[in-house]
Each structure stands twice: as structure tokens, then as C-alpha cells.
């Protein structure tokens, strides 16, 4: 099994680009998904299969993966993007794995 | 539009078994391309997957909780359910149900959409 490691917090200025990374050896063989979670709200899928964006998710959200690291990129970050972001993937032993989450602050 | 809604008690006593149901509307639970899952978030903590089920009854469980978790499905009611035994204060959390999408061999998997969540508190 493996863990998905995320930085606890990331800060970005409005209008700038935020990069949130997720590292884990299993990402070398498995795709990453990303979720946005605001307090009191349900998680929302923003990226799946590394790069795919569900309908209704703004184009400023994009994803990539290189080696064992997946990255969620938010371009032109807005105040409304402040949230916790979680990565998630599959592991053959523990099945569903979530990262610890990254709190994005827009200031 | 597919919608999921959790229902069940908001308060459970220590050592009791939690029972939650997820009602699916706007689509059939008997789909060949999705599982259906349960995820929780304890106060101040991250997301934790509990288990997922296929409409046929095939299941995957979080190994760390496997001895306590049971997920079942009722296709006639378009619902699936969670039972978590031997509840303790550590199980206090918001419990979510979600549709669990996947590709062949599970190289990719994701949860979408999610229910609104239900807060379960464990207290005597």
C-alpha cells in the first residue's frame, strides 16, 4: 500500500496560478482524481483520470501527472476557490486512497 | 440529474451499530459502469473511504475498517446502505455516499456526485 502526500497549505494571490501537488509511489501506475471541499459542503470532483474535467467545472481547473506526482493547477485563482483540495487514487491492497488534503488560501 | 441522499440517525451510542441508507434518484443504481461508495470526514480531519458496492453485491472495504463495515444494496429501492459496528467517539463524522466511477482494472477511479452528507455523533 502507499500514502498520498499533500502539502497542508498553499497560498496564492488572486489572479495567480495555484499548483497543488500529490505524491505517492502508486501514482506511477494509477490515475489521480481531485476534489474541492468547502466547509459545510459536500466534496466536488474537479479532476478525474489525471486530466479530465467533469461538466460544470471551470476551465481554470486542470490536472497533470508526472511520475509519482499528480498536480492540480488552478489558473486565475479566485477568492471563491478557497477550499481544501484532496487527491485520491487506487491501491491494489487498500483500494481507495485519499491524500491528507491541502488548504488553499487566496490572499 | 443524479442525486444521492443519506438518511439515518444523527446520534448513536458507543458500542452500537450505525445504519445509514443512501437513496439514489435521477438514475438507476443497477448500472454496469459504477460502484456506489461511502466516505466520511471526522471533525478537523480528511476524507476516509469506508467501502463501495456494485449493484450485483460485489464489495470493496477499507482494510482498516473491514471487520466493522458492511455495505449492502437494494436495487428494488434504488438504495444502498452502510452498517458500521462497535461505534466509538472516533467514528463521529459526516458520512457521505457517492457514486464511484472507475475504469478497467481500477487504474482510475473517482467519486461523483456526492450526497449532502449526514452528521453522526457518537455519544451516550
PDB file of C-alpha atoms in Angstrom:
ATOM      1  CA  UNK A   1       0.000   0.000   0.000  1.00  0.00           C
ATOM      2  CA  UNK A   2       1.030   3.628  -0.260  1.00  0.00           C
ATOM      3  CA  UNK A   3       0.119   7.061   1.064  1.00  0.00           C
ATOM      4  CA  UNK A   4      -0.731  10.147  -0.949  1.00  0.00           C
ATOM      5  CA  UNK A   5       1.209  13.111   0.384  1.00  0.00           C
ATOM      6  CA  UNK A   6      -0.085  16.667   0.054  1.00  0.00           C
ATOM      7  CA  UNK A   7       1.279  19.886   1.489  1.00  0.00           C
ATOM      8  CA  UNK A   8      -1.027  21.024   4.314  1.00  0.00           C
ATOM      9  CA  UNK A   9      -1.424  24.507   2.899  1.00  0.00           C
ATOM     10  CA  UNK A  10      -0.814  26.586  -0.197  1.00  0.00           C
ATOM     11  CA  UNK A  11      -1.266  30.335  -0.571  1.00  0.00           C
ATOM     12  CA  UNK A  12      -1.829  32.236  -3.790  1.00  0.00           C
ATOM     13  CA  UNK A  13      -2.687  35.785  -4.760  1.00  0.00           C
ATOM     14  CA  UNK A  14      -5.930  36.463  -6.615  1.00  0.00           C
ATOM     15  CA  UNK A  15      -5.474  36.044 -10.357  1.00  0.00           C
ATOM     16  CA  UNK A  16      -2.308  33.992  -9.986  1.00  0.00           C
ATOM     17  CA  UNK A  17      -1.798  30.284 -10.584  1.00  0.00           C
ATOM     18  CA  UNK A  18      -2.023  27.779  -7.753  1.00  0.00           C
ATOM     19  CA  UNK A  19      -0.325  24.414  -8.001  1.00  0.00           C
ATOM     20  CA  UNK A  20      -1.328  21.716  -5.544  1.00  0.00           C
ATOM     21  CA  UNK A  21       0.709  18.539  -5.646  1.00  0.00           C
ATOM     22  CA  UNK A  22       0.044  14.973  -4.561  1.00  0.00           C
ATOM     23  CA  UNK A  23       2.843  12.438  -4.316  1.00  0.00           C
ATOM     24  CA  UNK A  24       2.745   8.696  -3.888  1.00  0.00           C
ATOM     25  CA  UNK A  25       4.536   5.742  -5.454  1.00  0.00           C
ATOM     26  CA  UNK A  26       1.227   4.277  -6.595  1.00  0.00           C
ATOM     27  CA  UNK A  27       0.660   7.254  -8.846  1.00  0.00           C
ATOM     28  CA  UNK A  28       3.210   5.784 -11.168  1.00  0.00           C
ATOM     29  CA  UNK A  29       0.597   3.215 -12.179  1.00  0.00           C
ATOM     30  CA  UNK A  30      -2.715   4.815 -11.266  1.00  0.00           C
ATOM     31  CA  UNK A  31      -4.611   7.926 -12.239  1.00  0.00           C
ATOM     32  CA  UNK A  32      -5.398  10.703  -9.768  1.00  0.00           C
ATOM     33  CA  UNK A  33      -8.696  12.376  -9.001  1.00  0.00           C
ATOM     34  CA  UNK A  34      -9.104  15.727  -7.258  1.00  0.00           C
ATOM     35  CA  UNK A  35     -11.863  17.091  -5.045  1.00  0.00           C
ATOM     36  CA  UNK A  36     -12.715  20.553  -3.772  1.00  0.00           C
ATOM     37  CA  UNK A  37     -14.154  20.657  -0.262  1.00  0.00           C
ATOM     38  CA  UNK A  38     -15.556  23.774   1.357  1.00  0.00           C
ATOM     39  CA  UNK A  39     -16.699  23.873   4.989  1.00  0.00           C
ATOM     40  CA  UNK A  40     -20.240  22.652   5.400  1.00  0.00           C
ATOM     41  CA  UNK A  41     -20.451  21.477   1.797  1.00  0.00           C
ATOM     42  CA  UNK A  42     -20.026  18.131   0.097  1.00  0.00           C
ATOM     43  CA  UNK A  43     -16.831  17.402  -1.814  1.00  0.00           C
ATOM     44  CA  UNK A  44     -16.938  18.206  -5.505  1.00  0.00           C
ATOM     45  CA  UNK A  45     -14.989  16.299  -8.142  1.00  0.00           C
ATOM     46  CA  UNK A  46     -12.908  18.761 -10.154  1.00  0.00           C
ATOM     47  CA  UNK A  47     -10.494  16.432 -11.999  1.00  0.00           C
ATOM     48  CA  UNK A  48     -10.512  12.698 -12.728  1.00  0.00           C
ATOM     49  CA  UNK A  49      -8.203  10.398 -14.661  1.00  0.00           C
ATOM     50  CA  UNK A  50      -5.412  12.928 -14.085  1.00  0.00           C
ATOM     51  CA  UNK A  51      -6.620  15.486 -16.594  1.00  0.00           C
ATOM     52  CA  UNK A  52     -10.347  15.159 -17.253  1.00  0.00           C
ATOM     53  CA  UNK A  53     -12.701  17.853 -16.072  1.00  0.00           C
ATOM     54  CA  UNK A  54     -16.331  16.991 -15.253  1.00  0.00           C
ATOM     55  CA  UNK A  55     -19.013  19.079 -16.866  1.00  0.00           C
ATOM     56  CA  UNK A  56     -19.656  22.279 -14.985  1.00  0.00           C
ATOM     57  CA  UNK A  57     -16.111  22.601 -13.643  1.00  0.00           C
ATOM     58  CA  UNK A  58     -14.445  25.833 -14.833  1.00  0.00           C
ATOM     59  CA  UNK A  59     -11.632  25.560 -17.335  1.00  0.00           C
ATOM     60  CA  UNK A  60      -9.259  27.231 -14.886  1.00  0.00           C
ATOM     61  CA  UNK A  61      -9.036  23.846 -13.132  1.00  0.00           C
ATOM     62  CA  UNK A  62      -6.608  21.462 -14.799  1.00  0.00           C
ATOM     63  CA  UNK A  63      -4.638  18.396 -13.818  1.00  0.00           C
ATOM     64  CA  UNK A  64      -1.457  16.627 -14.776  1.00  0.00           C
ATOM     65  CA  UNK A  65       0.719  13.734 -13.634  1.00  0.00           C
ATOM     66  CA  UNK A  66       4.409  13.096 -13.991  1.00  0.00           C
ATOM     67  CA  UNK A  67       5.966  10.029 -12.489  1.00  0.00           C
ATOM     68  CA  UNK A  68       4.715   9.627  -8.944  1.00  0.00           C
ATOM     69  CA  UNK A  69       3.345  13.154  -8.611  1.00  0.00           C
ATOM     70  CA  UNK A  70      -0.036  14.500  -9.661  1.00  0.00           C
ATOM     71  CA  UNK A  71      -0.686  18.228  -9.823  1.00  0.00           C
ATOM     72  CA  UNK A  72      -3.890  20.236  -9.681  1.00  0.00           C
ATOM     73  CA  UNK A  73      -3.473  23.640 -11.280  1.00  0.00           C
ATOM     74  CA  UNK A  74      -5.886  26.491 -10.761  1.00  0.00           C
ATOM     75  CA  UNK A  75      -5.279  29.331 -13.191  1.00  0.00           C
ATOM     76  CA  UNK A  76      -6.516  32.823 -12.472  1.00  0.00           C
ATOM     77  CA  UNK A  77      -7.353  31.819  -8.920  1.00  0.00           C
ATOM     78  CA  UNK A  78     -10.427  33.460  -7.450  1.00  0.00           C
ATOM     79  CA  UNK A  79     -11.406  34.078  -3.852  1.00  0.00           C
ATOM     80  CA  UNK A  80     -14.172  31.526  -4.325  1.00  0.00           C
ATOM     81  CA  UNK A  81     -11.526  28.849  -4.929  1.00  0.00           C
ATOM     82  CA  UNK A  82     -10.504  28.954  -1.273  1.00  0.00           C
ATOM     83  CA  UNK A  83     -11.118  25.427  -0.035  1.00  0.00           C
ATOM     84  CA  UNK A  84      -9.495  22.183   0.928  1.00  0.00           C
ATOM     85  CA  UNK A  85      -8.363  20.078  -2.010  1.00  0.00           C
ATOM     86  CA  UNK A  86      -7.955  16.312  -1.821  1.00  0.00           C
ATOM     87  CA  UNK A  87      -6.304  13.950  -4.234  1.00  0.00           C
ATOM     88  CA  UNK A  88      -7.399  10.331  -4.489  1.00  0.00           C
ATOM     89  CA  UNK A  89      -6.249   7.215  -6.293  1.00  0.00           C
ATOM     90  CA  UNK A  90      -6.469   3.422  -6.268  1.00  0.00           C
ATOM     91  CA  UNK A  91      -4.212   0.974  -4.497  1.00  0.00           C
ATOM     92  CA  UNK A  92      -4.337  -2.762  -5.087  1.00  0.00           C
ATOM     93  CA  UNK A  93      -4.132  -3.515  -1.354  1.00  0.00           C
ATOM     94  CA  UNK A  94      -6.076  -0.733   0.337  1.00  0.00           C
ATOM     95  CA  UNK A  95      -8.220   0.106  -2.694  1.00  0.00           C
ATOM     96  CA  UNK A  96      -9.257   3.773  -2.311  1.00  0.00           C
ATOM     97  CA  UNK A  97      -6.594   6.168  -1.035  1.00  0.00           C
ATOM     98  CA  UNK A  98      -7.139   9.845  -0.215  1.00  0.00           C
ATOM     99  CA  UNK A  99      -4.414  12.387   0.334  1.00  0.00           C
ATOM    100  CA  UNK A 100      -4.394  14.357   3.561  1.00  0.00           C
ATOM    101  CA  UNK A 101      -5.718  17.477   1.880  1.00  0.00           C
ATOM    102  CA  UNK A 102      -4.313  20.894   1.047  1.00  0.00           C
ATOM    103  CA  UNK A 103      -5.885  24.079   2.314  1.00  0.00           C
ATOM    104  CA  UNK A 104      -5.769  26.718  -0.397  1.00  0.00           C
ATOM    105  CA  UNK A 105      -5.741  30.310   0.795  1.00  0.00           C
ATOM    106  CA  UNK A 106      -6.307  33.132  -1.672  1.00  0.00           C
ATOM    107  CA  UNK A 107      -4.883  36.360  -0.303  1.00  0.00           C
TER     108      UNK A 107
ATOM    109  CA  UNK B   1     -29.539  14.699 -12.857  1.00  0.00           C
ATOM    110  CA  UNK B   2     -28.327  12.022 -10.494  1.00  0.00           C
ATOM    111  CA  UNK B   3     -28.837  12.828  -6.824  1.00  0.00           C
ATOM    112  CA  UNK B   4     -27.904  10.944  -3.694  1.00  0.00           C
ATOM    113  CA  UNK B   5     -29.299  11.472  -0.221  1.00  0.00           C
ATOM    114  CA  UNK B   6     -28.134   9.955   3.030  1.00  0.00           C
ATOM    115  CA  UNK B   7     -30.536   9.142   5.836  1.00  0.00           C
ATOM    116  CA  UNK B   8     -30.152   7.709   9.285  1.00  0.00           C
ATOM    117  CA  UNK B   9     -29.754   8.605  12.951  1.00  0.00           C
ATOM    118  CA  UNK B  10     -27.749  11.631  13.909  1.00  0.00           C
ATOM    119  CA  UNK B  11     -26.841  10.207  17.301  1.00  0.00           C
ATOM    120  CA  UNK B  12     -25.520   6.764  18.103  1.00  0.00           C
ATOM    121  CA  UNK B  13     -24.460   5.357  21.462  1.00  0.00           C
ATOM    122  CA  UNK B  14     -21.000   3.875  21.968  1.00  0.00           C
ATOM    123  CA  UNK B  15     -20.775   0.183  21.060  1.00  0.00           C
ATOM    124  CA  UNK B  16     -23.921   0.382  18.927  1.00  0.00           C
ATOM    125  CA  UNK B  17     -24.124  -0.233  15.186  1.00  0.00           C
ATOM    126  CA  UNK B  18     -24.654   2.694  12.836  1.00  0.00           C
ATOM    127  CA  UNK B  19     -27.057   2.153   9.958  1.00  0.00           C
ATOM    128  CA  UNK B  20     -27.246   4.638   7.108  1.00  0.00           C
ATOM    129  CA  UNK B  21     -29.066   4.479   3.805  1.00  0.00           C
ATOM    130  CA  UNK B  22     -28.297   6.293   0.577  1.00  0.00           C
ATOM    131  CA  UNK B  23     -31.232   6.862  -1.759  1.00  0.00           C
ATOM    132  CA  UNK B  24     -30.368   7.361  -5.409  1.00  0.00           C
ATOM    133  CA  UNK B  25     -32.664   9.377  -7.674  1.00  0.00           C
ATOM    134  CA  UNK B  26     -32.428  10.520 -11.269  1.00  0.00           C
ATOM    135  CA  UNK B  27     -30.755   7.302 -12.372  1.00  0.00           C
ATOM    136  CA  UNK B  28     -30.548   3.590 -11.720  1.00  0.00           C
ATOM    137  CA  UNK B  29     -28.269   2.030  -9.156  1.00  0.00           C
ATOM    138  CA  UNK B  30     -28.121  -1.019 -11.422  1.00  0.00           C
ATOM    139  CA  UNK B  31     -25.556   0.488 -13.736  1.00  0.00           C
ATOM    140  CA  UNK B  32     -22.685  -1.582 -15.041  1.00  0.00           C
ATOM    141  CA  UNK B  33     -20.217   1.289 -15.056  1.00  0.00           C
ATOM    142  CA  UNK B  34     -20.279   2.366 -11.444  1.00  0.00           C
ATOM    143  CA  UNK B  35     -19.913   1.217  -7.902  1.00  0.00           C
ATOM    144  CA  UNK B  36     -21.522   3.093  -5.006  1.00  0.00           C
ATOM    145  CA  UNK B  37     -19.454   4.210  -2.059  1.00  0.00           C
ATOM    146  CA  UNK B  38     -19.376   5.556   1.469  1.00  0.00           C
ATOM    147  CA  UNK B  39     -16.853   8.144   2.630  1.00  0.00           C
ATOM    148  CA  UNK B  40     -16.619  10.035   5.910  1.00  0.00           C
ATOM    149  CA  UNK B  41     -14.900  13.083   7.324  1.00  0.00           C
ATOM    150  CA  UNK B  42     -14.265  13.358  11.037  1.00  0.00           C
ATOM    151  CA  UNK B  43     -14.108  16.856  12.552  1.00  0.00           C
ATOM    152  CA  UNK B  44     -10.894  18.566  11.553  1.00  0.00           C
ATOM    153  CA  UNK B  45      -9.674  15.587   9.555  1.00  0.00           C
ATOM    154  CA  UNK B  46      -9.509  14.460   5.967  1.00  0.00           C
ATOM    155  CA  UNK B  47     -11.645  12.192   3.837  1.00  0.00           C
ATOM    156  CA  UNK B  48     -11.743   8.487   4.648  1.00  0.00           C
ATOM    157  CA  UNK B  49     -13.242   5.872   2.353  1.00  0.00           C
ATOM    158  CA  UNK B  50     -15.250   3.145   4.057  1.00  0.00           C
ATOM    159  CA  UNK B  51     -16.425   0.843   1.306  1.00  0.00           C
ATOM    160  CA  UNK B  52     -18.037   0.508  -2.111  1.00  0.00           C
ATOM    161  CA  UNK B  53     -20.573  -1.849  -3.641  1.00  0.00           C
ATOM    162  CA  UNK B  54     -21.660  -2.903  -7.136  1.00  0.00           C
ATOM    163  CA  UNK B  55     -25.323  -3.429  -7.928  1.00  0.00           C
ATOM    164  CA  UNK B  56     -24.672  -7.170  -8.003  1.00  0.00           C
ATOM    165  CA  UNK B  57     -23.426  -7.056  -4.420  1.00  0.00           C
ATOM    166  CA  UNK B  58     -19.694  -7.184  -5.066  1.00  0.00           C
ATOM    167  CA  UNK B  59     -17.881  -5.108  -2.444  1.00  0.00           C
ATOM    168  CA  UNK B  60     -14.587  -3.476  -1.587  1.00  0.00           C
ATOM    169  CA  UNK B  61     -13.903  -2.429   2.001  1.00  0.00           C
ATOM    170  CA  UNK B  62     -11.290  -0.273   3.670  1.00  0.00           C
ATOM    171  CA  UNK B  63      -9.000  -2.901   5.219  1.00  0.00           C
ATOM    172  CA  UNK B  64      -8.564  -0.815   8.363  1.00  0.00           C
ATOM    173  CA  UNK B  65     -12.320  -0.988   8.988  1.00  0.00           C
ATOM    174  CA  UNK B  66     -13.211  -4.217   7.242  1.00  0.00           C
ATOM    175  CA  UNK B  67     -14.169  -6.094  10.387  1.00  0.00           C
ATOM    176  CA  UNK B  68     -16.717  -3.438  11.288  1.00  0.00           C
ATOM    177  CA  UNK B  69     -18.129  -2.322   7.917  1.00  0.00           C
ATOM    178  CA  UNK B  70     -20.894  -3.842   5.852  1.00  0.00           C
ATOM    179  CA  UNK B  71     -22.253  -2.264   2.686  1.00  0.00           C
ATOM    180  CA  UNK B  72     -25.365  -3.683   1.061  1.00  0.00           C
ATOM    181  CA  UNK B  73     -27.545  -2.794  -1.907  1.00  0.00           C
ATOM    182  CA  UNK B  74     -31.288  -2.927  -2.574  1.00  0.00           C
ATOM    183  CA  UNK B  75     -31.814  -2.486  -6.294  1.00  0.00           C
ATOM    184  CA  UNK B  76     -35.607  -2.644  -5.929  1.00  0.00           C
ATOM    185  CA  UNK B  77     -35.483   0.528  -3.843  1.00  0.00           C
ATOM    186  CA  UNK B  78     -32.537   2.087  -5.690  1.00  0.00           C
ATOM    187  CA  UNK B  79     -30.700   2.327  -2.393  1.00  0.00           C
ATOM    188  CA  UNK B  80     -27.518   1.158  -0.786  1.00  0.00           C
ATOM    189  CA  UNK B  81     -26.687   1.046   2.886  1.00  0.00           C
ATOM    190  CA  UNK B  82     -23.854   1.198   5.377  1.00  0.00           C
ATOM    191  CA  UNK B  83     -23.562  -0.584   8.689  1.00  0.00           C
ATOM    192  CA  UNK B  84     -20.656   0.272  10.994  1.00  0.00           C
ATOM    193  CA  UNK B  85     -20.428  -1.820  14.131  1.00  0.00           C
ATOM    194  CA  UNK B  86     -18.930  -1.071  17.537  1.00  0.00           C
ATOM    195  CA  UNK B  87     -19.161   2.681  17.229  1.00  0.00           C
ATOM    196  CA  UNK B  88     -16.866   4.854  19.321  1.00  0.00           C
ATOM    197  CA  UNK B  89     -16.338   8.589  19.646  1.00  0.00           C
ATOM    198  CA  UNK B  90     -13.668   8.286  16.951  1.00  0.00           C
ATOM    199  CA  UNK B  91     -16.435   7.421  14.480  1.00  0.00           C
ATOM    200  CA  UNK B  92     -18.110  10.798  14.934  1.00  0.00           C
ATOM    201  CA  UNK B  93     -18.090  12.231  11.439  1.00  0.00           C
ATOM    202  CA  UNK B  94     -20.044  13.481   8.474  1.00  0.00           C
ATOM    203  CA  UNK B  95     -20.884  10.430   6.377  1.00  0.00           C
ATOM    204  CA  UNK B  96     -21.252  10.813   2.624  1.00  0.00           C
ATOM    205  CA  UNK B  97     -22.482   8.481  -0.044  1.00  0.00           C
ATOM    206  CA  UNK B  98     -21.315   8.898  -3.622  1.00  0.00           C
ATOM    207  CA  UNK B  99     -21.321   7.226  -6.998  1.00  0.00           C
ATOM    208  CA  UNK B 100     -17.976   5.529  -7.574  1.00  0.00           C
ATOM    209  CA  UNK B 101     -16.784   5.600 -11.142  1.00  0.00           C
ATOM    210  CA  UNK B 102     -13.885   3.501 -12.383  1.00  0.00           C
ATOM    211  CA  UNK B 103     -12.042   2.300 -15.416  1.00  0.00           C
ATOM    212  CA  UNK B 104     -10.970  -1.229 -16.207  1.00  0.00           C
ATOM    213  CA  UNK B 105      -8.539  -2.679 -13.646  1.00  0.00           C
ATOM    214  CA  UNK B 106      -9.284   0.318 -11.442  1.00  0.00           C
ATOM    215  CA  UNK B 107      -6.372   2.307 -12.827  1.00  0.00           C
ATOM    216  CA  UNK B 108      -8.645   5.295 -12.457  1.00  0.00           C
ATOM    217  CA  UNK B 109     -11.489   5.795 -10.016  1.00  0.00           C
ATOM    218  CA  UNK B 110     -13.439   8.753  -8.720  1.00  0.00           C
ATOM    219  CA  UNK B 111     -16.477   9.749  -6.665  1.00  0.00           C
ATOM    220  CA  UNK B 112     -19.137  11.881  -8.338  1.00  0.00           C
ATOM    221  CA  UNK B 113     -21.677  13.074  -7.401  1.00  0.00           C
ATOM    222  CA  UNK B 114     -21.794  13.119  -3.612  1.00  0.00           C
ATOM    223  CA  UNK B 115     -24.740  13.293  -1.267  1.00  0.00           C
ATOM    224  CA  UNK B 116     -25.104  16.254   1.056  1.00  0.00           C
ATOM    225  CA  UNK B 117     -23.726  14.262   3.956  1.00  0.00           C
ATOM    226  CA  UNK B 118     -25.158  13.415   7.336  1.00  0.00           C
ATOM    227  CA  UNK B 119     -23.532  14.169  10.669  1.00  0.00           C
ATOM    228  CA  UNK B 120     -23.337  11.210  13.007  1.00  0.00           C
ATOM    229  CA  UNK B 121     -22.335  11.828  16.596  1.00  0.00           C
ATOM    230  CA  UNK B 122     -21.350   9.028  18.928  1.00  0.00           C
ATOM    231  CA  UNK B 123     -22.287   9.825  22.488  1.00  0.00           C
ATOM    232  CA  UNK B 124     -24.031   8.228  25.423  1.00  0.00           C
TER     233      UNK B 124
END
